[in-house]
PDB file of C-alpha atoms in Angstrom:
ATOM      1  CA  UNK S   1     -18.915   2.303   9.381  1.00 87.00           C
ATOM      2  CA  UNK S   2     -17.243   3.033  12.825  1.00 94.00           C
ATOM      3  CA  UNK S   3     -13.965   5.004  11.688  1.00 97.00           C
ATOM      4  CA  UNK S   4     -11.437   5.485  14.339  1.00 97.00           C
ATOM      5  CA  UNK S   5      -8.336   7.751  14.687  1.00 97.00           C
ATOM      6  CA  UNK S   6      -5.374   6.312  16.728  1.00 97.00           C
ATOM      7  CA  UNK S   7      -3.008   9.656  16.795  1.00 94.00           C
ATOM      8  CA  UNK S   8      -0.155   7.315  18.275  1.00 95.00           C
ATOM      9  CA  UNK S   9       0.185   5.199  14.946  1.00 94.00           C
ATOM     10  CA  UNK S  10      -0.777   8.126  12.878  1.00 94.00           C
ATOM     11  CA  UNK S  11      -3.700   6.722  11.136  1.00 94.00           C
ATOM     12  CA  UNK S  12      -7.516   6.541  10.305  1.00 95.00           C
ATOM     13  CA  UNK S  13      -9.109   2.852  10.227  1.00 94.00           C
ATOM     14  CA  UNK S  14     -12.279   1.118   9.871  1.00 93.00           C
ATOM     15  CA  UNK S  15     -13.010  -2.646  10.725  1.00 92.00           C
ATOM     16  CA  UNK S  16     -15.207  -4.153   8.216  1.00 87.00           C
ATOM     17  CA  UNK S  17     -16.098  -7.696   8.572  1.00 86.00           C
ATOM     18  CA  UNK S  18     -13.167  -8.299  10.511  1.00 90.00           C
ATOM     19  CA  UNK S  19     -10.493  -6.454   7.918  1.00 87.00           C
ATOM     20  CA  UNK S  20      -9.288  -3.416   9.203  1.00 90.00           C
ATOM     21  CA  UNK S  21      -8.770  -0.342   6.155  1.00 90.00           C
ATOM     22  CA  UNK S  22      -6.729   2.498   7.358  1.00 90.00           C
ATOM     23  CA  UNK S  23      -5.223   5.635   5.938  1.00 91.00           C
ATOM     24  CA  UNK S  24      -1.555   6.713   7.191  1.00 91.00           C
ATOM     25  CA  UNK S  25       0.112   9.799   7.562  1.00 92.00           C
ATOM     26  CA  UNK S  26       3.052  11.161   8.794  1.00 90.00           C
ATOM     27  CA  UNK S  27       2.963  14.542  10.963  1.00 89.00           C
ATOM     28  CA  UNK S  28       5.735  16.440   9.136  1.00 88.00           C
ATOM     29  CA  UNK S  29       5.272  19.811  10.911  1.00 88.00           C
ATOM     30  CA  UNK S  30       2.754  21.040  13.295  1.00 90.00           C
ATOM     31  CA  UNK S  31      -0.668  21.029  10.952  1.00 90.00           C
ATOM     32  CA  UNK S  32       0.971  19.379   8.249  1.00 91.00           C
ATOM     33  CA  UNK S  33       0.570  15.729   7.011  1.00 91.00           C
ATOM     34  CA  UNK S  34       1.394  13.523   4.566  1.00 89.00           C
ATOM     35  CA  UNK S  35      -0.647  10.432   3.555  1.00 89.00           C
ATOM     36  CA  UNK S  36       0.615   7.069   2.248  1.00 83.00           C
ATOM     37  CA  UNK S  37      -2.193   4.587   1.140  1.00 74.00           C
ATOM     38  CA  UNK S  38      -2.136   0.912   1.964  1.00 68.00           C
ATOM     39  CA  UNK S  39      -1.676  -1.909  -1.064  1.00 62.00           C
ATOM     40  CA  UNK S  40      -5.535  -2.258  -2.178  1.00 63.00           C
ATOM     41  CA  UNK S  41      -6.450  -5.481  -4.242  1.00 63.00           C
ATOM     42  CA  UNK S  42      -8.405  -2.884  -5.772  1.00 67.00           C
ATOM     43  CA  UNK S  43     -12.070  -4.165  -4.170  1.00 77.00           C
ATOM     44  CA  UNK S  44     -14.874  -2.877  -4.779  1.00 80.00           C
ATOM     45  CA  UNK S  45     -15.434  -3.125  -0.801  1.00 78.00           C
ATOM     46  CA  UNK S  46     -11.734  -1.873  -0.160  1.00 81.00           C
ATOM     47  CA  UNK S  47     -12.267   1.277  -2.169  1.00 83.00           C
ATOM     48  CA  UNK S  48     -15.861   2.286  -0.519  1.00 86.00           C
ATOM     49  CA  UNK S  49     -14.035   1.773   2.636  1.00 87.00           C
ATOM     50  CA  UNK S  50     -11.057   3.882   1.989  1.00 88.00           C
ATOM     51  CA  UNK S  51     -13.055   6.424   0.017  1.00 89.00           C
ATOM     52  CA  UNK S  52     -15.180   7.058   3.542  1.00 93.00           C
ATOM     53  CA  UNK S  53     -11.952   6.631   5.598  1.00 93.00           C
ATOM     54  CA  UNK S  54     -10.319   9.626   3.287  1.00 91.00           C
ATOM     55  CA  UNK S  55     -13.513  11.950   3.418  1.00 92.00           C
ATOM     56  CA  UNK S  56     -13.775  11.634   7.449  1.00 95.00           C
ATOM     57  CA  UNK S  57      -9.531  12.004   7.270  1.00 93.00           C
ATOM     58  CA  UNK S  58     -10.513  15.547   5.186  1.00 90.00           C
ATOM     59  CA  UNK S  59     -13.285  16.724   7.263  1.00 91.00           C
ATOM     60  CA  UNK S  60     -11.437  15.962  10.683  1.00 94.00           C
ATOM     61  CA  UNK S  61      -8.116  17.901   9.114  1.00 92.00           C
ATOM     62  CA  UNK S  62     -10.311  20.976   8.015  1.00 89.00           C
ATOM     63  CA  UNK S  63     -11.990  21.319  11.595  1.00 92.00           C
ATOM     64  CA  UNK S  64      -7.969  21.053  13.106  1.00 93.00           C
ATOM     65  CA  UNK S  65      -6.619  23.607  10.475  1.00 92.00           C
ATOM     66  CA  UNK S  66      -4.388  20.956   9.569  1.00 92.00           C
ATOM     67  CA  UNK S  67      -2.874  21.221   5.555  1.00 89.00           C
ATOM     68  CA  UNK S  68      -2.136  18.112   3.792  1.00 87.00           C
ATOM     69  CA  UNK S  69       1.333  18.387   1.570  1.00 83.00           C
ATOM     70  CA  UNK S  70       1.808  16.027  -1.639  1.00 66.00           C
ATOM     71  CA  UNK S  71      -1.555  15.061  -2.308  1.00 58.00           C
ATOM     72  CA  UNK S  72       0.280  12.730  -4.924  1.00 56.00           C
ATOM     73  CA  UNK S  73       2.036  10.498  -2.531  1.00 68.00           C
ATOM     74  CA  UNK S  74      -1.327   9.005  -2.194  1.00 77.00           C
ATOM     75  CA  UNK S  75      -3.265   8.144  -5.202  1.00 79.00           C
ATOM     76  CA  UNK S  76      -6.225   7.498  -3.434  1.00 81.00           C
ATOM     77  CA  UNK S  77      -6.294  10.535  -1.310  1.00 84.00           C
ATOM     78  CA  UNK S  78      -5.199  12.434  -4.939  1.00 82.00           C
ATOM     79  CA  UNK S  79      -8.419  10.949  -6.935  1.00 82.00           C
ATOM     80  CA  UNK S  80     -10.563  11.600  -4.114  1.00 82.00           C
ATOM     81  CA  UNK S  81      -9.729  15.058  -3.743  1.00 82.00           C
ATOM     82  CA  UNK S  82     -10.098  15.529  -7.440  1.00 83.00           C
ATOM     83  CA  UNK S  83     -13.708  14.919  -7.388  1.00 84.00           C
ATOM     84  CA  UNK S  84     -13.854  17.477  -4.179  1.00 80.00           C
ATOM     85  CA  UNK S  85     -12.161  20.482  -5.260  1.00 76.00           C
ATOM     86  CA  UNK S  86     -13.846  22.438  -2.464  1.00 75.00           C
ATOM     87  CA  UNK S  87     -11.531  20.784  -0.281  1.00 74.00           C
ATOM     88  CA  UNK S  88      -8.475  20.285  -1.968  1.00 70.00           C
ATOM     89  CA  UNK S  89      -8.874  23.955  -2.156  1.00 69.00           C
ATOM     90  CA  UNK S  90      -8.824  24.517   1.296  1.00 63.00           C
ATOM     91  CA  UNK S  91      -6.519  21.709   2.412  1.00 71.00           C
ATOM     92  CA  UNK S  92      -3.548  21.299  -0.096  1.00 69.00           C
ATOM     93  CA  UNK S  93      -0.602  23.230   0.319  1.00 62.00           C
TER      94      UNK S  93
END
């Protein structure tokens, strides 16, 4: 999967098949986001894709010293960062 990050529209997206996932956020302060996940039919596909999408999103915010804030806005970003406390540890404010 070919995950792309377009800083103008303040997201991370993947084209799969021709559907494009993506992960939001808004910059609230310098290194600090917010995330707001799209509507998901709930896919097995569309949550694989998003789950990827979030841990590249995490991994790309941890090299940039950027903090996330309300890891609940997102419930996606919030269950995937339950199952990797090693970076919710590092990343949540």
């Amino acid at each position: 999967m070919d995950i792309q990050h377009d800083v103008r529209q303040g997201k991370f997206y993947a084209i799969v098949k021709g559907t494009e996932y993506s992960l939001e956020y808004n910059d609230l302060e310098p290194n600090l986001w917010e995330f707001h996940c799209p509507f998901l039919t709930g896919s097995q596909r569309e949550q694989e894709a998003l789950d990827k999408i979030i841990e590249y999103a995490m991994y790309y915010m941890k090299r940039k010293g950027i903090r996330l804030c309300e890891v609940g806005s997102c419930s996606r970003v919030k269950d995937y960062l339950e199952r990797k406390k090693e970076l919710q540890e590092t990343l949540v404010v």
